[in-house]
GROMACS .gro file of C-alpha atoms in nm:
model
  332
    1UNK     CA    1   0.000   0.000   0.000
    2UNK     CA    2   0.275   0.253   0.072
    3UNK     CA    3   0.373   0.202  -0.299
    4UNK     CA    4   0.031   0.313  -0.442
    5UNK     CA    5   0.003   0.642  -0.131
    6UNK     CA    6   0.402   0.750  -0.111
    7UNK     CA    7   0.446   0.860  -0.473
    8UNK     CA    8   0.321   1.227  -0.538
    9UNK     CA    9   0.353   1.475  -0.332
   10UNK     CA   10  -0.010   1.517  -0.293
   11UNK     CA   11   0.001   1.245   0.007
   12UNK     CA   12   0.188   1.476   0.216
   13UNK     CA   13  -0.052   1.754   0.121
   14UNK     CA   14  -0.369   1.807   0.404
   15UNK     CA   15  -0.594   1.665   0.475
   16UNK     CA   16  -0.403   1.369   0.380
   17UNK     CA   17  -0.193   1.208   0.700
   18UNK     CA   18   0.048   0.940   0.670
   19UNK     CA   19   0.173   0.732   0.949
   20UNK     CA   20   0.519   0.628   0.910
   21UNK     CA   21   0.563   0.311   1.199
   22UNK     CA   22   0.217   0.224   1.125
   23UNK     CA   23   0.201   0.264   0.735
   24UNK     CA   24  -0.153   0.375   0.725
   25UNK     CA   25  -0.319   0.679   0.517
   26UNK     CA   26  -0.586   0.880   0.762
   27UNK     CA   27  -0.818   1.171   0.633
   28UNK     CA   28  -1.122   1.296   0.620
   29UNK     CA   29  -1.377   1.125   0.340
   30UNK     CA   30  -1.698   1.246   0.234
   31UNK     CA   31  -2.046   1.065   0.350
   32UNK     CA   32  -2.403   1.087   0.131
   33UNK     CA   33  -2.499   1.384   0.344
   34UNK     CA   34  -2.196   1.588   0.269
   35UNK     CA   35  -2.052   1.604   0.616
   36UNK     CA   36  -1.715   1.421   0.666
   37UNK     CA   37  -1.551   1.155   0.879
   38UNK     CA   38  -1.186   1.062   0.972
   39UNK     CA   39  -1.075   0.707   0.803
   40UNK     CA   40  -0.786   0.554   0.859
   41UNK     CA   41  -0.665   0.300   0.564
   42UNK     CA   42  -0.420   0.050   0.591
   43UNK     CA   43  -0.280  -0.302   0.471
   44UNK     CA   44  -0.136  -0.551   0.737
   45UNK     CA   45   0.106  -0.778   0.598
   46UNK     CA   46  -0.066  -1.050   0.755
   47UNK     CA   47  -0.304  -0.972   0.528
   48UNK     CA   48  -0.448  -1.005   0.129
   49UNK     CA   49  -0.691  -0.685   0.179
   50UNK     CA   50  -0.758  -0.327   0.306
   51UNK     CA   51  -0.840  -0.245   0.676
   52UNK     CA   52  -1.091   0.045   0.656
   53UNK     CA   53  -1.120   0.220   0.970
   54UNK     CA   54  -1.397   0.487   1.007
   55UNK     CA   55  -1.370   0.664   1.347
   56UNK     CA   56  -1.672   0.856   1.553
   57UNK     CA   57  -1.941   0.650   1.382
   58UNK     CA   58  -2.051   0.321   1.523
   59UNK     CA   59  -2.311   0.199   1.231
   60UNK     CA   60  -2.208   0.315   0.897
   61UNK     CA   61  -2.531   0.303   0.635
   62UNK     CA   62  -2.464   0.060   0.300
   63UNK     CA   63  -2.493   0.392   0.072
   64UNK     CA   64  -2.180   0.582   0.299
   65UNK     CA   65  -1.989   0.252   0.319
   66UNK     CA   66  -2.003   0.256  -0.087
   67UNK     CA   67  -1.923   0.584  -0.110
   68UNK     CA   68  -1.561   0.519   0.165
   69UNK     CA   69  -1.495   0.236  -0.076
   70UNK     CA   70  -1.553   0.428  -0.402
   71UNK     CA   71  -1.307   0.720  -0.232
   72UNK     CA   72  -1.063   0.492  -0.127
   73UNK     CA   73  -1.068   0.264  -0.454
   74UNK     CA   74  -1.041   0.640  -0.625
   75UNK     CA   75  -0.723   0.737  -0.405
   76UNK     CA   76  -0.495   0.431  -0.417
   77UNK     CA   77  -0.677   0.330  -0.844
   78UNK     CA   78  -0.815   0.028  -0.752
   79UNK     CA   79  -0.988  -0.066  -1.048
   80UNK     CA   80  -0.981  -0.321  -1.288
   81UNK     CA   81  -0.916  -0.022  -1.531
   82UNK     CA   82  -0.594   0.060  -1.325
   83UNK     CA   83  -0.430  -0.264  -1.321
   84UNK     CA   84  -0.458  -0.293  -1.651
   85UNK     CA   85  -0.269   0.023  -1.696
   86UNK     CA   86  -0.090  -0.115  -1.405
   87UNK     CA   87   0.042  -0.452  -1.615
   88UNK     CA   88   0.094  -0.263  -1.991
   89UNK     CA   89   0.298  -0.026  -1.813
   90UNK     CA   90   0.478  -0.293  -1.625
   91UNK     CA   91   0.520  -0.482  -1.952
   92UNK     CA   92   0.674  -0.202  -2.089
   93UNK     CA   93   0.911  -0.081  -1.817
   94UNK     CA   94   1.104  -0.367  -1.650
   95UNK     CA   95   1.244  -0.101  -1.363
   96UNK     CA   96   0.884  -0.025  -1.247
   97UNK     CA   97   0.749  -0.384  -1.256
   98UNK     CA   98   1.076  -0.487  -1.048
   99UNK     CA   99   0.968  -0.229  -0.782
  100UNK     CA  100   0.629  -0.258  -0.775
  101UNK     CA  101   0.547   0.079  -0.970
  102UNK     CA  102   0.244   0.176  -1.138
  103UNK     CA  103  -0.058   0.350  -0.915
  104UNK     CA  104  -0.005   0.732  -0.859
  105UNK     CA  105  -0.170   0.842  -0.576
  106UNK     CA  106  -0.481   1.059  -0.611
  107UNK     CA  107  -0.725   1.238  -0.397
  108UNK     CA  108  -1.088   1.065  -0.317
  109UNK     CA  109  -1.237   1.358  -0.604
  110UNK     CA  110  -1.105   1.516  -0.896
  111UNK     CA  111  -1.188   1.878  -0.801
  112UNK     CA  112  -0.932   1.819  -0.539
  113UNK     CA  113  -0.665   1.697  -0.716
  114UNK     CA  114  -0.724   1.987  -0.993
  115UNK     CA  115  -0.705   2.214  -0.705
  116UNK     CA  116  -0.372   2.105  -0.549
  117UNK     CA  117  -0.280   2.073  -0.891
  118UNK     CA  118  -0.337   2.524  -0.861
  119UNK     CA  119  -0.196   2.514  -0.574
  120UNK     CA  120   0.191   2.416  -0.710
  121UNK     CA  121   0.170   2.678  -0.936
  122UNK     CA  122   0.505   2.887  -0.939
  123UNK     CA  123   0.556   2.846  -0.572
  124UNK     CA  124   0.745   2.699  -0.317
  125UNK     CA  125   0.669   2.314  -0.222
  126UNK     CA  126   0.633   2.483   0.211
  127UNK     CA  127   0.402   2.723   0.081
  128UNK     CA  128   0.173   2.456  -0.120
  129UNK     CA  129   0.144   2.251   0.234
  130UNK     CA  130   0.087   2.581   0.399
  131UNK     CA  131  -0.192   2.618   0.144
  132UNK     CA  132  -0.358   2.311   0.110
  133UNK     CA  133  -0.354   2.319   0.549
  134UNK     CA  134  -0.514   2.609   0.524
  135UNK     CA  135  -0.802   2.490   0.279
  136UNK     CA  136  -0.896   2.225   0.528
  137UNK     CA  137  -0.878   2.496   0.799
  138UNK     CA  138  -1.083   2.729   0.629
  139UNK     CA  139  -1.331   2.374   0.559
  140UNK     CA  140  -1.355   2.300   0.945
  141UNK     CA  141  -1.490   2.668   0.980
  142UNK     CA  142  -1.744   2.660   0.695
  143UNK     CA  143  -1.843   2.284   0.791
  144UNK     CA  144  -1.942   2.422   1.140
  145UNK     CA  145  -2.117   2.738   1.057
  146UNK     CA  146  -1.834   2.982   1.193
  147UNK     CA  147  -1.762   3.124   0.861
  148UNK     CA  148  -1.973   3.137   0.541
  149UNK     CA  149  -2.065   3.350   0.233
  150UNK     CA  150  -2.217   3.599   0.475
  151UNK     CA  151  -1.926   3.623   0.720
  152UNK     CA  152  -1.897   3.993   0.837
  153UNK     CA  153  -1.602   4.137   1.036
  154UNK     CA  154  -1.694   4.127   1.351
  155UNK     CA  155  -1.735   3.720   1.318
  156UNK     CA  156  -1.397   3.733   1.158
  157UNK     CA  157  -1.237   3.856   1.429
  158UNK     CA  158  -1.433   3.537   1.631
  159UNK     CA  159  -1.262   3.323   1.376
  160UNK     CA  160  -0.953   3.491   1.467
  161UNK     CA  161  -0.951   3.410   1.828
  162UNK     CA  162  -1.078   3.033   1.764
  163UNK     CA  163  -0.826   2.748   1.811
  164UNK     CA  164  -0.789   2.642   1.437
  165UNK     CA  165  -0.887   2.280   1.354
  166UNK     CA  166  -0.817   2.076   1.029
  167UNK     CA  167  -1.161   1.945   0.835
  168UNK     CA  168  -1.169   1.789   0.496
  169UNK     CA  169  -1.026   1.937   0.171
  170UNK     CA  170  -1.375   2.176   0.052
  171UNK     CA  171  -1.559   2.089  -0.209
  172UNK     CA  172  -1.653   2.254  -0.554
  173UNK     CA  173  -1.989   2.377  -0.331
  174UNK     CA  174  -1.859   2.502  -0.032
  175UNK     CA  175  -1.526   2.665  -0.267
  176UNK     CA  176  -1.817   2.802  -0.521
  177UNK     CA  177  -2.027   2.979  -0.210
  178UNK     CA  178  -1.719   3.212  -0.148
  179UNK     CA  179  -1.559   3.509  -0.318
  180UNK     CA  180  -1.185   3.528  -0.349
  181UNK     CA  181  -1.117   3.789  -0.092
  182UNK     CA  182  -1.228   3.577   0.150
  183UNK     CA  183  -1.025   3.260   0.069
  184UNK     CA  184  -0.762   3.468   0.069
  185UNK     CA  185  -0.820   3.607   0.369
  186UNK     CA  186  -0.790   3.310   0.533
  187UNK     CA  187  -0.561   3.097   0.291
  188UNK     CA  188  -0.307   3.351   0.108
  189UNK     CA  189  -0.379   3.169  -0.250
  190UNK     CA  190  -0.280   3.485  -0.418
  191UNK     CA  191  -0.392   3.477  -0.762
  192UNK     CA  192  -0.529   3.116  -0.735
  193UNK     CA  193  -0.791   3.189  -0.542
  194UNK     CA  194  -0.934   3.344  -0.850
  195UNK     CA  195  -0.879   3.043  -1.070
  196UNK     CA  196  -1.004   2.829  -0.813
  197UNK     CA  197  -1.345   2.991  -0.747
  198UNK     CA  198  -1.349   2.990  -1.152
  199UNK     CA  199  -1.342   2.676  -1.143
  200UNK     CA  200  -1.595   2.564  -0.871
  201UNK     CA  201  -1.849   2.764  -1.009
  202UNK     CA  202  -1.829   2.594  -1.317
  203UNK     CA  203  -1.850   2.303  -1.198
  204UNK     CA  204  -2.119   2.372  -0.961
  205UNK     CA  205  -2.287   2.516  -1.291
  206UNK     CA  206  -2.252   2.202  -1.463
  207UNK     CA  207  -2.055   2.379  -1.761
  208UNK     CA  208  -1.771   2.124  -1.604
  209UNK     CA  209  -1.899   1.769  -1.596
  210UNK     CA  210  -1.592   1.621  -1.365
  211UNK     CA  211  -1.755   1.245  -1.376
  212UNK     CA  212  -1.768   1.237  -1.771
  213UNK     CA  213  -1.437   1.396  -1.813
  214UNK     CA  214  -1.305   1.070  -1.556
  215UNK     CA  215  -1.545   0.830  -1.728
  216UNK     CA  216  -1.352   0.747  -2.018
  217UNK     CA  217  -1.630   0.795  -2.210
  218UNK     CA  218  -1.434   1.085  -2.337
  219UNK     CA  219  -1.142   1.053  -2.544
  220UNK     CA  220  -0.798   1.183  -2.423
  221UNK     CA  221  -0.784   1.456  -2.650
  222UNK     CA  222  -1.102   1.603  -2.552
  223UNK     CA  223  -1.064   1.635  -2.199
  224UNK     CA  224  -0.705   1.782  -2.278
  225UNK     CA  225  -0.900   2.044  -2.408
  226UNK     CA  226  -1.159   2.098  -2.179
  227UNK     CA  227  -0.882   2.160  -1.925
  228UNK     CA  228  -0.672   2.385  -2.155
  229UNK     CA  229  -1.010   2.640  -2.153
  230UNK     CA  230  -1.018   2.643  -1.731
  231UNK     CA  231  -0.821   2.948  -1.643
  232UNK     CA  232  -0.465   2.883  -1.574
  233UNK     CA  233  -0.486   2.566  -1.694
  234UNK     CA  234  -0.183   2.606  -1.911
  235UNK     CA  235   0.080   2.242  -2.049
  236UNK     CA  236   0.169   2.200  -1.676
  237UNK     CA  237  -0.160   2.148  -1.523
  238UNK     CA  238  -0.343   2.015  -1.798
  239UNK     CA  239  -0.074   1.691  -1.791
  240UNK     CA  240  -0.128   1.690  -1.432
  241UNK     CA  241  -0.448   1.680  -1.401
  242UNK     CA  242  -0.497   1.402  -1.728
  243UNK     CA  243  -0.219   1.215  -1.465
  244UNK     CA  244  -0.450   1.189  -1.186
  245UNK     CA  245  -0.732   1.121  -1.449
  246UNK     CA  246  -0.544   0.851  -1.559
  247UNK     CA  247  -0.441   0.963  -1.942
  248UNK     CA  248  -0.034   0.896  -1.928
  249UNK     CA  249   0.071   1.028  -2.225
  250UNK     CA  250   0.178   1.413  -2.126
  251UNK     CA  251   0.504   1.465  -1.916
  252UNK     CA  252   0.393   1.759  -1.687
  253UNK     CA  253   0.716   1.951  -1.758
  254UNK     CA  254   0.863   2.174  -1.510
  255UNK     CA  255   1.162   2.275  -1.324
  256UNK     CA  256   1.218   1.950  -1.167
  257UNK     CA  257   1.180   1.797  -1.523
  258UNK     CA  258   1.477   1.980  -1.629
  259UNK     CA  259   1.725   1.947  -1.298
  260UNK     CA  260   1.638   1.541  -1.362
  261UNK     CA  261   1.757   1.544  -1.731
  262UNK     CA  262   2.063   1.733  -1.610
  263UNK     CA  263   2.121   1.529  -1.333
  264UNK     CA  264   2.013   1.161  -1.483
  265UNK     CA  265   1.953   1.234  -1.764
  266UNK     CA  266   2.276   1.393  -1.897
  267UNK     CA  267   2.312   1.275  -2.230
  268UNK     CA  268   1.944   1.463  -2.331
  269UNK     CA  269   1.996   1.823  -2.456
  270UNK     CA  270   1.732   2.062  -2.314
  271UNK     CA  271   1.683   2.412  -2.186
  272UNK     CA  272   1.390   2.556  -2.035
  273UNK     CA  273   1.246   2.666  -2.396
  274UNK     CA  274   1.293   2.285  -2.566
  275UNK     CA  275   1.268   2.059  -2.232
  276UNK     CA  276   0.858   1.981  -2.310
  277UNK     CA  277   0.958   1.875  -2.643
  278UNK     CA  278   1.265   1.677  -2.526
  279UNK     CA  279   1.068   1.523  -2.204
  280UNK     CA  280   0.779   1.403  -2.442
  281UNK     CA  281   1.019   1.323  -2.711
  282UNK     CA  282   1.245   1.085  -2.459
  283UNK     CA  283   0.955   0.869  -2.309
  284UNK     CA  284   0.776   0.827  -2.575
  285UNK     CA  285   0.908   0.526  -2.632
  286UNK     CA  286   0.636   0.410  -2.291
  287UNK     CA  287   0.348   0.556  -2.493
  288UNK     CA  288   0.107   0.553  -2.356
  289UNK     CA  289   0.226   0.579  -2.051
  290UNK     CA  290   0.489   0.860  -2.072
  291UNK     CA  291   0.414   1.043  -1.748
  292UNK     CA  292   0.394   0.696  -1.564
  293UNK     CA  293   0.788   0.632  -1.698
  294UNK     CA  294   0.873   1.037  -1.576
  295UNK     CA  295   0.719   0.971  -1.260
  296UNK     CA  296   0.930   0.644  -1.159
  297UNK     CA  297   1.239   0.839  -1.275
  298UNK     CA  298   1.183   1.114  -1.053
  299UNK     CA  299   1.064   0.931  -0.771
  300UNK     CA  300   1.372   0.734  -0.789
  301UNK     CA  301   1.596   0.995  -0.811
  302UNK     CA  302   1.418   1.128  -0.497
  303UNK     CA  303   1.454   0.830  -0.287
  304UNK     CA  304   1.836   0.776  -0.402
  305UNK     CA  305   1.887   1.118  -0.177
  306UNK     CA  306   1.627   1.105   0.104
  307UNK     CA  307   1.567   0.746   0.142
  308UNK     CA  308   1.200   0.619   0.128
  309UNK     CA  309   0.943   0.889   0.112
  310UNK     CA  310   0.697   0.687   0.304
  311UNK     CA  311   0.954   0.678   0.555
  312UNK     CA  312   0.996   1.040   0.624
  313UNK     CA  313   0.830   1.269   0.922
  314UNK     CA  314   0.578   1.471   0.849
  315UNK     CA  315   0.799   1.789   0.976
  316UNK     CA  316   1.022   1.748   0.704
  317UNK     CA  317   0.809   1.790   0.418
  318UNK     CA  318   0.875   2.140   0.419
  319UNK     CA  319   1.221   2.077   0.362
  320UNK     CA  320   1.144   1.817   0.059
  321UNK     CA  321   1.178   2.041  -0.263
  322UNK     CA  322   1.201   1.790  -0.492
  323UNK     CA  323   0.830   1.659  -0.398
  324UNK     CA  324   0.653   1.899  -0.610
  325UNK     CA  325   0.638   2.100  -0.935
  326UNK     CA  326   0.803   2.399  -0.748
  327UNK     CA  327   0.836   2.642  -0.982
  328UNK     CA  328   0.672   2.610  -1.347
  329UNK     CA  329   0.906   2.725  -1.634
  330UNK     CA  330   0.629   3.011  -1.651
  331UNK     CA  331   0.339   3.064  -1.512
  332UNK     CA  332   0.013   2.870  -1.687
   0.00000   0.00000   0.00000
């Protein structure tokens, strides 16, 4: 299991919380009535199957016990879609099948990975945790009535004064109810607060179907586009996002594309202006799985200097650049 969570930065990213000795994944997950609860996930190697945990509820209904499994089979692609993708890719890449490689982790929705997915843009990899921590703040307040659409000053300085608990990541609703001033008020997005509220209230709207774009139903191609008319959806995030969706075939260039070419890499020529061409251009010989063959690369190269990421302590995240698109070659 800590093969399919510890690959992507996005498990060290709130509400996400792994636990090192015990090598479980704990976060909030979303029930039918759209409040949350805490679940912890993990896979005892005594064991041929999941242990899901839910904590604070002592009957869970059959419709919120699908909807944990559906999250959880979302997060860690447990689908008989995925390991197919999971044995091509394997066929094609001895490296990966040798270490077990093959399932990047995701969130339990797509609006929250395209939203992390904002929230690397041209930025430092502490202030995208700072970020996405306070998202899940700002969640916890909306979740129990202390802030909303309506919040005036005076309750904001109540909010102030309030000792600060973590909820769930929001969702395209609770994101869509607010105006940017006040996400940024509370979660210093900068300019993505504006491209985030853009895109919750298009998909509250239903101008963005999320389930057809992840049903397959819909080629490649056209959700590439789709994405490419969100705001700041730009090479970068649209290969990100098609990642989590599960299209392979972009490299989400960046920065840490091009220190890996120079520092693996070495016999690739590339500068910031050519490196998407040469990244695509060099694994394409894994189509269709080009980003899959990136990712193994560069989460190789990151556990040659820090040792296993699943093995790390949550205070050093901070400190792990090489975890996230950093800075973009230019902003989306």
């Amino acid at each position: 299991m800590e093969k399919a969570v510890c690959n992507h930065g996005f498990f060290m990213m709130a509400p996400n919380v792994w636990d090192p000795k015990s090598k479980s994944l704990t976060r909030p997950l979303t029930l039918s009535n759209s409040s949350s609860v805490s679940v912890t996930i993990s896979h005892p190697r005594t064991l041929s199957f999941l242990v899901i945990q839910v904590h604070g509820i002592n009957n869970v209904s059959r419709v919120d016990e699908e909807l944990i499994l559906q999250q959880v089979g979302r997060m860690l692609r447990i689908s008989a879609e995925d390991d197919r993708d999971v044995t091509e890719f394997q066929q094609l890449h001895e490296d990966a099948k040798k270490y077990g490689f093959g399932r990047i982790f995701r969130s339990p929705f797509l609006f929250e990975d395209m939203v992390k997915s904002i929230l690397l843009s041209n930025i430092t990899w502490e202030r995208t945790l700072g970020m996405a921590s306070s998202l899940c703040i700002l969640q916890s307040k909306l979740a129990d009535g202390t802030v909303s659409s309506q919040t005036n000053k005076k309750r904001k300085r109540v909010v102030k004064a309030r000792k600060e608990t973590s909820g769930n990541f929001p969702s395209a609703k609770e994101i869509a109810s607010l105006d940017k001033e006040l996400i940024n008020e509370h979660c210093k997005l900068g300019y993505r607060a504006n491209w985030i509220v853009k895109l919750a209230k298009m998909v509250e709207s239903g101008k963005l179907n999320l389930e057809e774009m992840e049903s397959r139903d819909m080629k490649a191609e056209e959700v590439s586009e789709k994405l490419k008319k969100l705001k700041g959806f730009g090479p970068f995030l649209t290969a990100t996002v098609l990642m989590c969706i599960g299209y392979y075939h972009l490299v989400p260039s960046d920065t840490e594309t091009l220190r890996l070419f120079r520092e693996v890499h070495v016999n690739v020529e590339c500068s910031k202006e050519t490196l998407e061409t040469a990244a695509q251009s060099f694994y394409d010989r894994f189509s269709p799985f080009q980003s899959l063959a990136y990712w193994f690369d560069l989460i190789q190269n990151y556990e040659t200097k820090l040792g296993k990421l699943s093995e790390l302590n949550q205070l050093d995240y901070k400190s792990v650049s090489g975890c996230s698109h950093m800075k973009q070659l230019k902003a989306d």
